[in-house]
mmCIF file of C-alpha atoms in Angstrom:
data_model
loop_
_atom_site.group_PDB
_atom_site.id
_atom_site.type_symbol
_atom_site.label_atom_id
_atom_site.label_comp_id
_atom_site.label_asym_id
_atom_site.label_seq_id
_atom_site.Cartn_x
_atom_site.Cartn_y
_atom_site.Cartn_z
ATOM 1 C CA MET L 1 30.883 -72.239 25.188
ATOM 2 C CA ASN L 2 34.128 -69.856 24.919
ATOM 3 C CA PRO L 3 33.356 -67.288 23.603
ATOM 4 C CA MET L 4 36.634 -67.019 21.984
ATOM 5 C CA ASP L 5 35.042 -70.065 20.095
ATOM 6 C CA LYS L 6 32.780 -67.423 18.312
ATOM 7 C CA LEU L 7 35.340 -65.265 17.014
ATOM 8 C CA ARG L 8 37.567 -66.268 14.361
ATOM 9 C CA ILE L 9 40.095 -63.719 12.849
ATOM 10 C CA LEU L 10 41.326 -65.150 9.104
ATOM 11 C CA ALA L 11 44.479 -63.723 7.489
ATOM 12 C CA SER L 12 47.485 -64.943 5.374
ATOM 13 C CA PRO L 13 50.754 -66.129 6.481
ATOM 14 C CA SER L 14 52.349 -63.297 5.456
ATOM 15 C CA ASP L 15 50.022 -61.454 8.410
ATOM 16 C CA ALA L 16 51.019 -62.763 10.814
ATOM 17 C CA GLN L 17 52.875 -59.277 12.109
ATOM 18 C CA ARG L 18 51.714 -57.102 12.930
ATOM 19 C CA ILE L 19 49.801 -55.541 10.525
ATOM 20 C CA THR L 20 48.770 -52.071 9.703
ATOM 21 C CA ARG L 21 45.910 -51.227 8.869
ATOM 22 C CA ARG L 22 46.998 -48.122 6.632
ATOM 23 C CA SER L 23 49.227 -51.102 4.003
ATOM 24 C CA LEU L 24 47.896 -49.549 0.565
ATOM 25 C CA LEU L 25 49.093 -52.118 -2.490
ATOM 26 C CA ALA L 26 49.888 -49.679 -6.070
ATOM 27 C CA GLY L 27 48.388 -50.670 -8.740
ATOM 28 C CA PHE L 28 44.949 -50.023 -9.122
ATOM 29 C CA ALA L 29 43.557 -47.390 -10.616
ATOM 30 C CA VAL L 30 39.456 -46.894 -9.229
ATOM 31 C CA ALA L 31 37.636 -45.014 -11.962
ATOM 32 C CA GLY L 32 34.583 -42.850 -11.112
ATOM 33 C CA ALA L 33 35.466 -42.221 -7.743
ATOM 34 C CA GLY L 34 34.117 -38.353 -7.511
ATOM 35 C CA LEU L 35 30.579 -39.445 -8.272
ATOM 36 C CA ALA L 36 28.010 -37.166 -6.270
ATOM 37 C CA LEU L 37 25.520 -39.938 -3.384
ATOM 38 C CA SER L 38 22.117 -38.630 -5.034
ATOM 39 C CA GLY L 39 22.403 -41.153 -8.337
ATOM 40 C CA CYS L 40 22.996 -44.316 -5.806
ATOM 41 C CA ALA L 41 20.676 -47.096 -6.421
ATOM 42 C CA ARG L 42 18.545 -47.365 -3.557
ATOM 43 C CA GLY L 43 19.928 -50.810 -0.483
ATOM 44 C CA GLY L 44 17.109 -52.841 0.118
ATOM 45 C CA VAL L 45 18.560 -54.921 3.171
ATOM 46 C CA PRO L 46 16.195 -55.794 5.684
ATOM 47 C CA SER L 47 15.406 -54.200 9.584
ATOM 48 C CA PRO L 48 16.897 -55.495 11.769
ATOM 49 C CA PRO L 49 13.005 -57.742 14.313
ATOM 50 C CA ALA L 50 11.337 -55.630 16.315
ATOM 51 C CA ASP L 51 12.598 -58.325 19.295
ATOM 52 C CA GLY L 52 16.673 -57.783 19.269
ATOM 53 C CA ARG L 53 16.798 -61.469 18.433
ATOM 54 C CA LEU L 54 20.072 -61.176 16.041
ATOM 55 C CA GLU L 55 21.701 -64.356 13.386
ATOM 56 C CA ASP L 56 24.319 -66.876 14.886
ATOM 57 C CA GLN L 57 26.586 -65.123 11.851
ATOM 58 C CA LEU L 58 29.020 -61.844 10.907
ATOM 59 C CA ASN L 59 31.013 -61.840 8.817
ATOM 60 C CA VAL L 60 33.073 -58.348 9.003
ATOM 61 C CA TYR L 61 35.559 -57.507 6.001
ATOM 62 C CA SER L 62 38.729 -54.627 7.360
ATOM 63 C CA TRP L 63 42.047 -54.250 7.714
ATOM 64 C CA GLY L 64 44.368 -56.861 10.028
ATOM 65 C CA ASP L 65 44.760 -55.635 13.185
ATOM 66 C CA TYR L 66 41.930 -53.280 13.811
ATOM 67 C CA ASP L 67 40.025 -54.787 16.691
ATOM 68 C CA ASP L 68 40.114 -55.182 20.403
ATOM 69 C CA PRO L 69 39.482 -58.864 20.572
ATOM 70 C CA ASP L 70 38.385 -59.144 23.414
ATOM 71 C CA ASN L 71 35.813 -56.499 22.085
ATOM 72 C CA LEU L 72 34.963 -59.158 20.012
ATOM 73 C CA ALA L 73 34.996 -61.959 21.963
ATOM 74 C CA GLU L 74 32.647 -59.855 24.641
ATOM 75 C CA PHE L 75 30.026 -59.114 21.602
ATOM 76 C CA SER L 76 30.468 -62.849 20.491
ATOM 77 C CA LYS L 77 28.645 -63.235 23.435
ATOM 78 C CA ARG L 78 25.125 -62.296 22.061
ATOM 79 C CA GLY L 79 25.138 -65.414 20.172
ATOM 80 C CA VAL L 80 27.377 -64.341 17.264
ATOM 81 C CA THR L 81 29.921 -65.845 15.471
ATOM 82 C CA VAL L 82 32.190 -63.213 13.825
ATOM 83 C CA GLN L 83 34.269 -64.064 11.790
ATOM 84 C CA VAL L 84 36.944 -61.357 9.978
ATOM 85 C CA ASP L 85 38.356 -61.742 7.133
ATOM 86 C CA ASN L 86 41.421 -59.211 6.431
ATOM 87 C CA PHE L 87 42.779 -57.287 3.025
ATOM 88 C CA GLY L 88 44.791 -54.894 2.495
ATOM 89 C CA SER L 89 43.947 -51.575 0.480
ATOM 90 C CA ASN L 90 40.389 -50.653 -0.052
ATOM 91 C CA GLU L 91 41.497 -51.243 -4.289
ATOM 92 C CA GLU L 92 41.120 -54.826 -2.756
ATOM 93 C CA LEU L 93 37.766 -53.966 -0.813
ATOM 94 C CA VAL L 94 35.949 -52.822 -4.089
ATOM 95 C CA ALA L 95 37.821 -55.052 -6.188
ATOM 96 C CA LYS L 96 35.739 -58.424 -3.817
ATOM 97 C CA LEU L 97 32.675 -56.651 -3.132
ATOM 98 C CA GLY L 98 31.985 -55.507 -7.091
ATOM 99 C CA ALA L 99 33.539 -59.037 -8.164
ATOM 100 C CA ALA L 100 30.788 -60.560 -6.355
ATOM 101 C CA ARG L 101 27.899 -57.924 -7.006
ATOM 102 C CA GLY L 102 25.902 -58.550 -4.030
ATOM 103 C CA THR L 103 26.762 -61.691 -3.435
ATOM 104 C CA SER L 104 30.266 -61.836 -0.967
ATOM 105 C CA GLY L 105 28.929 -63.174 1.944
ATOM 106 C CA TYR L 106 30.122 -60.386 4.267
ATOM 107 C CA ASP L 107 27.871 -58.192 5.959
ATOM 108 C CA ILE L 108 29.958 -54.924 7.038
ATOM 109 C CA VAL L 109 33.125 -53.690 5.539
ATOM 110 C CA VAL L 110 34.917 -51.370 6.889
ATOM 111 C CA PRO L 111 36.311 -48.927 3.890
ATOM 112 C CA THR L 112 37.776 -44.540 3.735
ATOM 113 C CA GLY L 113 35.571 -42.733 3.409
ATOM 114 C CA SER L 114 36.660 -41.358 0.474
ATOM 115 C CA TYR L 115 35.799 -43.930 -1.547
ATOM 116 C CA VAL L 116 32.262 -44.011 0.216
ATOM 117 C CA PRO L 117 31.151 -41.902 -2.933
ATOM 118 C CA MET L 118 32.102 -44.049 -5.394
ATOM 119 C CA MET L 119 31.180 -48.134 -3.675
ATOM 120 C CA ALA L 120 28.182 -46.062 -2.815
ATOM 121 C CA HIS L 121 27.053 -44.582 -6.761
ATOM 122 C CA ALA L 122 28.172 -48.527 -7.515
ATOM 123 C CA GLY L 123 25.918 -49.917 -5.065
ATOM 124 C CA LEU L 124 28.312 -52.147 -3.363
ATOM 125 C CA LEU L 125 26.993 -51.236 -0.147
ATOM 126 C CA GLU L 126 23.497 -50.327 1.886
ATOM 127 C CA LYS L 127 21.946 -47.304 2.763
ATOM 128 C CA LEU L 128 21.404 -46.522 6.972
ATOM 129 C CA ASP L 129 18.725 -46.986 9.173
ATOM 130 C CA HIS L 130 20.234 -44.497 11.927
ATOM 131 C CA SER L 131 16.858 -45.927 14.463
ATOM 132 C CA TYR L 132 18.771 -49.511 15.025
ATOM 133 C CA LEU L 133 22.393 -46.880 15.217
ATOM 134 C CA PRO L 134 20.344 -44.704 18.997
ATOM 135 C CA ASN L 135 24.968 -44.607 19.193
ATOM 136 C CA LEU L 136 25.399 -42.739 16.247
ATOM 137 C CA ALA L 137 24.503 -40.062 19.135
ATOM 138 C CA ASN L 138 27.396 -40.677 20.537
ATOM 139 C CA VAL L 139 29.864 -40.087 17.719
ATOM 140 C CA GLU L 140 31.181 -36.266 18.365
ATOM 141 C CA ALA L 141 29.811 -33.601 15.248
ATOM 142 C CA THR L 142 33.609 -33.098 13.911
ATOM 143 C CA TYR L 143 33.488 -37.272 12.668
ATOM 144 C CA LEU L 144 29.488 -36.902 11.159
ATOM 145 C CA ARG L 145 28.316 -34.996 8.496
ATOM 146 C CA GLN L 146 31.707 -35.490 6.004
ATOM 147 C CA PRO L 147 31.508 -33.934 2.691
ATOM 148 C CA TRP L 148 31.971 -37.259 1.444
ATOM 149 C CA ASP L 149 28.441 -38.705 2.905
ATOM 150 C CA PRO L 150 27.097 -35.661 4.362
ATOM 151 C CA THR L 151 24.111 -37.164 5.928
ATOM 152 C CA ASN L 152 25.948 -40.624 7.428
ATOM 153 C CA GLN L 153 23.496 -42.462 4.639
ATOM 154 C CA TYR L 154 26.236 -45.106 4.216
ATOM 155 C CA ALA L 155 29.353 -44.852 6.691
ATOM 156 C CA VAL L 156 29.436 -44.542 10.392
ATOM 157 C CA CYS L 157 33.192 -43.177 11.758
ATOM 158 C CA LYS L 158 35.074 -46.020 13.374
ATOM 159 C CA ASN L 159 39.157 -44.298 12.909
ATOM 160 C CA TRP L 160 40.952 -41.702 11.931
ATOM 161 C CA GLY L 161 44.305 -40.282 11.781
ATOM 162 C CA THR L 162 46.383 -38.288 9.842
ATOM 163 C CA THR L 163 50.036 -38.888 8.025
ATOM 164 C CA GLY L 164 53.825 -37.726 9.391
ATOM 165 C CA PHE L 165 57.356 -39.093 9.891
ATOM 166 C CA VAL L 166 59.457 -39.989 12.032
ATOM 167 C CA TYR L 167 63.364 -39.281 12.809
ATOM 168 C CA ASP L 168 66.041 -41.063 13.947
ATOM 169 C CA THR L 169 67.412 -37.915 16.511
ATOM 170 C CA THR L 170 71.578 -39.931 16.152
ATOM 171 C CA VAL L 171 71.172 -39.717 12.624
ATOM 172 C CA VAL L 172 69.255 -36.155 11.792
ATOM 173 C CA ASP L 173 70.876 -33.515 14.671
ATOM 174 C CA ARG L 174 68.862 -31.127 13.292
ATOM 175 C CA GLU L 175 64.878 -30.139 13.782
ATOM 176 C CA LEU L 176 62.240 -31.481 11.201
ATOM 177 C CA THR L 177 59.111 -29.389 10.557
ATOM 178 C CA SER L 178 57.359 -29.528 6.805
ATOM 179 C CA TRP L 179 57.230 -31.435 4.126
ATOM 180 C CA GLY L 180 60.438 -30.099 2.642
ATOM 181 C CA ASP L 181 62.399 -30.606 5.464
ATOM 182 C CA PHE L 182 62.031 -34.378 5.418
ATOM 183 C CA LEU L 183 62.999 -34.013 1.741
ATOM 184 C CA ASP L 184 66.103 -32.182 2.688
ATOM 185 C CA ALA L 185 67.150 -34.825 4.647
ATOM 186 C CA ALA L 186 66.126 -37.479 2.461
ATOM 187 C CA GLN L 187 69.236 -35.935 -0.019
ATOM 188 C CA LYS L 188 71.132 -35.160 3.294
ATOM 189 C CA GLU L 189 71.870 -37.362 6.210
ATOM 190 C CA ALA L 190 68.340 -39.920 5.790
ATOM 191 C CA ARG L 191 69.808 -40.881 2.109
ATOM 192 C CA GLY L 192 69.443 -44.645 1.820
ATOM 193 C CA LYS L 193 67.968 -44.664 4.911
ATOM 194 C CA THR L 194 64.660 -42.895 4.098
ATOM 195 C CA THR L 195 61.571 -45.989 3.000
ATOM 196 C CA LEU L 196 57.900 -43.990 2.606
ATOM 197 C CA LEU L 197 54.530 -45.506 2.621
ATOM 198 C CA GLU L 198 53.463 -48.249 0.079
ATOM 199 C CA ASP L 199 50.717 -45.717 -0.732
ATOM 200 C CA PRO L 200 50.192 -43.751 -3.979
ATOM 201 C CA TRP L 201 47.984 -40.099 -2.360
ATOM 202 C CA GLU L 202 50.649 -40.531 0.341
ATOM 203 C CA VAL L 203 54.228 -40.239 -1.169
ATOM 204 C CA CYS L 204 52.880 -38.625 -4.298
ATOM 205 C CA SER L 205 51.191 -35.818 -1.314
ATOM 206 C CA VAL L 206 54.666 -35.704 0.285
ATOM 207 C CA PHE L 207 56.157 -33.033 -2.684
ATOM 208 C CA PHE L 208 52.099 -31.388 -3.300
ATOM 209 C CA ALA L 209 52.575 -30.562 0.783
ATOM 210 C CA ALA L 210 56.057 -29.283 0.115
ATOM 211 C CA ASN L 211 55.692 -27.042 -2.407
ATOM 212 C CA GLY L 212 52.049 -25.494 -1.838
ATOM 213 C CA PHE L 213 49.374 -27.828 -4.335
ATOM 214 C CA ASN L 214 46.639 -28.825 -3.099
ATOM 215 C CA LEU L 215 47.427 -31.799 -2.387
ATOM 216 C CA ASN L 216 43.704 -33.436 -4.296
ATOM 217 C CA THR L 217 45.171 -31.522 -7.306
ATOM 218 C CA THR L 218 44.366 -32.435 -10.827
ATOM 219 C CA ASP L 219 46.679 -29.615 -13.054
ATOM 220 C CA GLU L 220 48.599 -31.659 -15.292
ATOM 221 C CA ARG L 221 51.587 -29.622 -14.504
ATOM 222 C CA GLN L 222 51.547 -29.624 -11.040
ATOM 223 C CA LEU L 223 51.875 -33.626 -11.829
ATOM 224 C CA ASP L 224 54.528 -33.539 -14.156
ATOM 225 C CA ALA L 225 56.703 -32.067 -11.729
ATOM 226 C CA CYS L 226 56.177 -34.078 -8.773
ATOM 227 C CA GLU L 227 56.878 -36.183 -11.519
ATOM 228 C CA ARG L 228 60.304 -35.702 -11.933
ATOM 229 C CA PHE L 229 60.907 -34.234 -8.561
ATOM 230 C CA MET L 230 60.374 -37.971 -6.857
ATOM 231 C CA VAL L 231 61.351 -40.305 -9.546
ATOM 232 C CA ASP L 232 64.419 -38.799 -10.655
ATOM 233 C CA THR L 233 65.575 -36.805 -6.770
ATOM 234 C CA ILE L 234 64.176 -38.373 -4.416
ATOM 235 C CA SER L 235 63.725 -42.494 -6.201
ATOM 236 C CA PRO L 236 67.699 -42.272 -5.702
ATOM 237 C CA THR L 237 67.605 -41.599 -1.743
ATOM 238 C CA VAL L 238 64.547 -44.223 -0.704
ATOM 239 C CA ALA L 239 65.265 -47.533 1.569
ATOM 240 C CA ALA L 240 62.391 -49.026 0.697
ATOM 241 C CA PHE L 241 57.613 -48.732 0.469
ATOM 242 C CA VAL L 242 57.021 -49.412 4.060
ATOM 243 C CA SER L 243 53.993 -49.457 5.148
ATOM 244 C CA GLN L 244 54.136 -52.170 9.054
ATOM 245 C CA VAL L 245 56.821 -49.168 10.694
ATOM 246 C CA SER L 246 57.580 -50.862 13.668
ATOM 247 C CA ALA L 247 59.774 -53.735 13.601
ATOM 248 C CA GLN L 248 61.649 -51.053 11.177
ATOM 249 C CA LEU L 249 61.628 -48.636 13.611
ATOM 250 C CA VAL L 250 62.409 -51.069 16.535
ATOM 251 C CA GLN L 251 65.325 -53.404 15.255
ATOM 252 C CA GLY L 252 66.518 -49.432 13.788
ATOM 253 C CA GLN L 253 67.094 -49.967 10.561
ATOM 254 C CA PHE L 254 66.049 -46.169 9.408
ATOM 255 C CA ALA L 255 66.904 -43.391 10.105
ATOM 256 C CA MET L 256 63.733 -41.939 8.052
ATOM 257 C CA MET L 257 60.302 -43.063 7.854
ATOM 258 C CA GLN L 258 56.780 -41.987 6.307
ATOM 259 C CA ALA L 259 54.016 -43.117 8.825
ATOM 260 C CA PHE L 260 50.982 -42.719 10.200
ATOM 261 C CA ASN L 261 50.451 -41.233 13.596
ATOM 262 C CA GLY L 262 48.892 -44.665 15.586
ATOM 263 C CA ASP L 263 51.425 -47.147 13.877
ATOM 264 C CA VAL L 264 54.091 -45.058 14.827
ATOM 265 C CA ARG L 265 52.924 -44.989 18.369
ATOM 266 C CA LEU L 266 52.502 -48.402 18.924
ATOM 267 C CA ALA L 267 56.515 -48.994 17.409
ATOM 268 C CA LEU L 268 57.713 -46.572 20.376
ATOM 269 C CA LEU L 269 56.022 -48.734 23.256
ATOM 270 C CA GLU L 270 57.193 -51.410 21.877
ATOM 271 C CA ASP L 271 61.242 -49.986 21.173
ATOM 272 C CA ASP L 272 64.188 -49.519 23.847
ATOM 273 C CA ASP L 273 64.695 -45.941 23.240
ATOM 274 C CA PRO L 274 62.103 -45.136 22.586
ATOM 275 C CA ASP L 275 63.628 -40.628 23.304
ATOM 276 C CA ARG L 276 65.766 -41.489 19.588
ATOM 277 C CA TRP L 277 63.068 -41.305 17.604
ATOM 278 C CA ARG L 278 60.761 -37.766 16.673
ATOM 279 C CA PHE L 279 57.634 -38.566 14.787
ATOM 280 C CA VAL L 280 57.059 -34.760 12.608
ATOM 281 C CA PHE L 281 52.537 -34.107 12.589
ATOM 282 C CA PRO L 282 54.218 -32.101 9.495
ATOM 283 C CA THR L 283 53.843 -28.137 7.936
ATOM 284 C CA PRO L 284 51.825 -27.072 6.098
ATOM 285 C CA THR L 285 49.592 -29.677 5.645
ATOM 286 C CA ALA L 286 48.296 -34.104 5.659
ATOM 287 C CA ASN L 287 46.522 -36.266 5.522
ATOM 288 C CA LEU L 288 42.856 -36.768 7.293
ATOM 289 C CA TRP L 289 41.980 -39.332 6.521
ATOM 290 C CA MET L 290 38.461 -41.261 8.179
ATOM 291 C CA ASP L 291 37.768 -45.056 7.804
ATOM 292 C CA THR L 292 34.313 -46.084 8.136
ATOM 293 C CA TRP L 293 31.712 -48.582 8.690
ATOM 294 C CA ALA L 294 29.677 -49.544 6.074
ATOM 295 C CA ILE L 295 26.921 -52.656 5.309
ATOM 296 C CA ALA L 296 27.979 -54.638 2.438
ATOM 297 C CA LYS L 297 24.790 -54.850 -0.229
ATOM 298 C CA GLY L 298 22.870 -58.673 -0.270
ATOM 299 C CA ALA L 299 24.569 -58.437 3.418
ATOM 300 C CA LYS L 300 22.667 -61.334 4.521
ATOM 301 C CA HIS L 301 23.315 -61.140 8.988
ATOM 302 C CA PRO L 302 21.581 -57.548 9.407
ATOM 303 C CA ASP L 303 19.957 -57.902 12.215
ATOM 304 C CA ALA L 304 24.337 -58.905 13.588
ATOM 305 C CA ALA L 305 25.322 -55.868 11.808
ATOM 306 C CA TYR L 306 23.531 -53.410 13.011
ATOM 307 C CA ALA L 307 23.899 -54.542 16.482
ATOM 308 C CA PHE L 308 27.416 -55.036 16.158
ATOM 309 C CA ILE L 309 28.245 -51.474 14.765
ATOM 310 C CA ASN L 310 26.133 -50.033 17.675
ATOM 311 C CA TYR L 311 28.578 -51.829 19.717
ATOM 312 C CA MET L 312 31.868 -50.489 18.704
ATOM 313 C CA LEU L 313 29.933 -46.890 19.072
ATOM 314 C CA GLU L 314 29.729 -47.930 23.108
ATOM 315 C CA PRO L 315 31.995 -45.257 24.455
ATOM 316 C CA GLU L 316 33.535 -47.924 26.786
ATOM 317 C CA VAL L 317 34.133 -49.882 23.634
ATOM 318 C CA GLY L 318 36.029 -47.157 21.118
ATOM 319 C CA MET L 319 38.310 -46.541 24.249
ATOM 320 C CA LYS L 320 38.957 -50.387 24.324
ATOM 321 C CA GLU L 321 39.743 -49.825 20.650
ATOM 322 C CA MET L 322 41.758 -46.840 20.954
ATOM 323 C CA GLU L 323 43.482 -48.193 23.041
ATOM 324 C CA HIS L 324 44.432 -51.173 20.818
ATOM 325 C CA ILE L 325 44.195 -49.620 17.410
ATOM 326 C CA GLY L 326 46.865 -46.493 18.959
ATOM 327 C CA TYR L 327 43.809 -44.085 16.601
ATOM 328 C CA PRO L 328 40.434 -42.713 18.206
ATOM 329 C CA THR L 329 36.744 -43.465 17.309
ATOM 330 C CA GLY L 330 35.469 -39.625 16.744
ATOM 331 C CA LEU L 331 33.454 -40.568 20.825
ATOM 332 C CA ILE L 332 32.370 -37.325 22.663
ATOM 333 C CA GLY L 333 35.214 -37.219 25.782
ATOM 334 C CA GLN L 334 37.384 -40.652 24.741
ATOM 335 C CA ARG L 335 40.080 -37.705 24.624
ATOM 336 C CA GLN L 336 39.806 -35.663 27.984
ATOM 337 C CA LEU L 337 39.258 -39.864 29.555
ATOM 338 C CA ALA L 338 42.561 -40.720 27.631
ATOM 339 C CA MET L 339 43.747 -38.561 29.606
ATOM 340 C CA GLN L 340 42.110 -39.601 32.412
ATOM 341 C CA ASN L 341 43.199 -42.853 32.335
ATOM 342 C CA GLU L 342 46.295 -41.878 31.307
ATOM 343 C CA VAL L 343 46.748 -43.585 28.537
ATOM 344 C CA PRO L 344 50.519 -43.646 27.006
ATOM 345 C CA MET L 345 51.897 -40.664 24.622
ATOM 346 C CA THR L 346 48.464 -39.605 24.356
ATOM 347 C CA ASP L 347 50.098 -36.957 22.070
ATOM 348 C CA LEU L 348 50.071 -39.185 19.615
ATOM 349 C CA ILE L 349 46.446 -40.186 19.271
ATOM 350 C CA TYR L 350 45.219 -37.496 19.147
ATOM 351 C CA PRO L 351 47.086 -34.068 17.086
ATOM 352 C CA THR L 352 46.458 -30.681 18.784
ATOM 353 C CA GLN L 353 43.334 -28.592 17.127
ATOM 354 C CA ALA L 354 45.996 -26.013 15.637
ATOM 355 C CA THR L 355 47.362 -29.686 13.709
ATOM 356 C CA LEU L 356 43.668 -31.248 13.021
ATOM 357 C CA ASP L 357 42.587 -27.590 11.301
ATOM 358 C CA ARG L 358 45.513 -27.526 9.367
ATOM 359 C CA LEU L 359 44.959 -31.293 7.370
ATOM 360 C CA THR L 360 43.458 -31.678 4.352
ATOM 361 C CA PRO L 361 41.860 -35.101 3.973
ATOM 362 C CA SER L 362 42.465 -37.075 1.035
ATOM 363 C CA GLU L 363 40.029 -37.811 -2.248
ATOM 364 C CA VAL L 364 40.309 -40.769 -4.979
ATOM 365 C CA ASN L 365 39.414 -38.640 -8.623
ATOM 366 C CA ASP L 366 40.920 -37.945 -11.702
ATOM 367 C CA ALA L 367 44.287 -37.669 -10.555
ATOM 368 C CA SER L 368 44.530 -41.733 -8.674
ATOM 369 C CA GLY L 369 45.706 -43.146 -12.566
ATOM 370 C CA ARG L 370 48.344 -40.535 -12.532
ATOM 371 C CA LEU L 371 49.788 -41.018 -9.186
ATOM 372 C CA VAL L 372 49.901 -44.950 -9.492
ATOM 373 C CA LYS L 373 51.804 -44.542 -12.322
ATOM 374 C CA ILE L 374 54.315 -41.993 -10.322
ATOM 375 C CA PHE L 375 54.592 -44.540 -7.739
ATOM 376 C CA ASN L 376 55.375 -47.780 -9.658
ATOM 377 C CA ARG L 377 57.994 -45.377 -11.059
ATOM 378 C CA MET L 378 59.098 -44.351 -8.320
ATOM 379 C CA GLN L 379 59.996 -47.868 -7.183
ATOM 380 C CA ALA L 380 61.088 -48.661 -9.827
ATOM 381 C CA GLY L 381 64.220 -46.344 -9.478
ATOM 382 C CA ALA L 382 63.994 -46.763 -5.669
ATOM 383 C CA ALA L 383 68.066 -46.911 -4.320
ATOM 384 C CA ALA L 384 66.194 -50.893 -2.442
#
């Protein structure tokens, strides 16, 4: 049998174009997100059999176009039909698993790290048995033992990246380096030609960073200031809220776009005149996000799930993943290998250490609902 016969990727008709894995949908506030993992229910997924046999099915719930199809096809040669369904936001993932209460039918899910504590506390994830993930040894220490899962009890690094902005130097002919510059240009040269991400946290973090506030602030005065400025001053300058920058960049439809580093790289690789664009890792800080592999509560195919996650942590597989989606997978030596193989635009895949040192991981906290309200007001008042 052709391995592609065992691979099924399901997406809605609107996903015909490339679906960015960071395309978040506003309007759903998650409660209880700050809970610690210590109170989580114990998982009950059986360990894979000692003889190494795999079930013939694996159901994955992930972001759109977030895996190399060749890697999926190669894994399916083990006799496993891999079915991948797509979600558009962490909130959608949480709602789906929460409603199913362990009967979702999914084996592997791909939450962003900041959502792992809340999902684990709610009993949506199984605990991991590291004895079935020997390739964890291939993961750089930097991408293990995150604050939201300090022993990798529930999740393993899948990909990581950051947020910045890209601008058309033929429209904005000065150098922009900070979020303050971004907000200034949005009101001047790029007025009416600026886009923001479809993500309340990311949008509000522009204001927080520009004003020297904690990106995860819960201070009501800072939230009030954000709402006043972003709704009254910035919203009228915004042309659209989009997370799929590829088509817009190539078409030159906008002059400045808040965007994720890997998505911009893929867009520039398709652009006829990439030199007119400049991507900025803005000061003073921005989001440092990590998406993770996790096993859903009640997974029916645990042996295939462990085998798949372990497979994705193989160096060659990780390299293909990185080249396909433009985001690192956190494996040891991957950056050096990418440079040796002359992977194009590695500077957009791998920020400098100086940049990484000043980034701030996003949190889901008590301000999340307020950020959604600010974002909704911004959408209502945007120039679009």
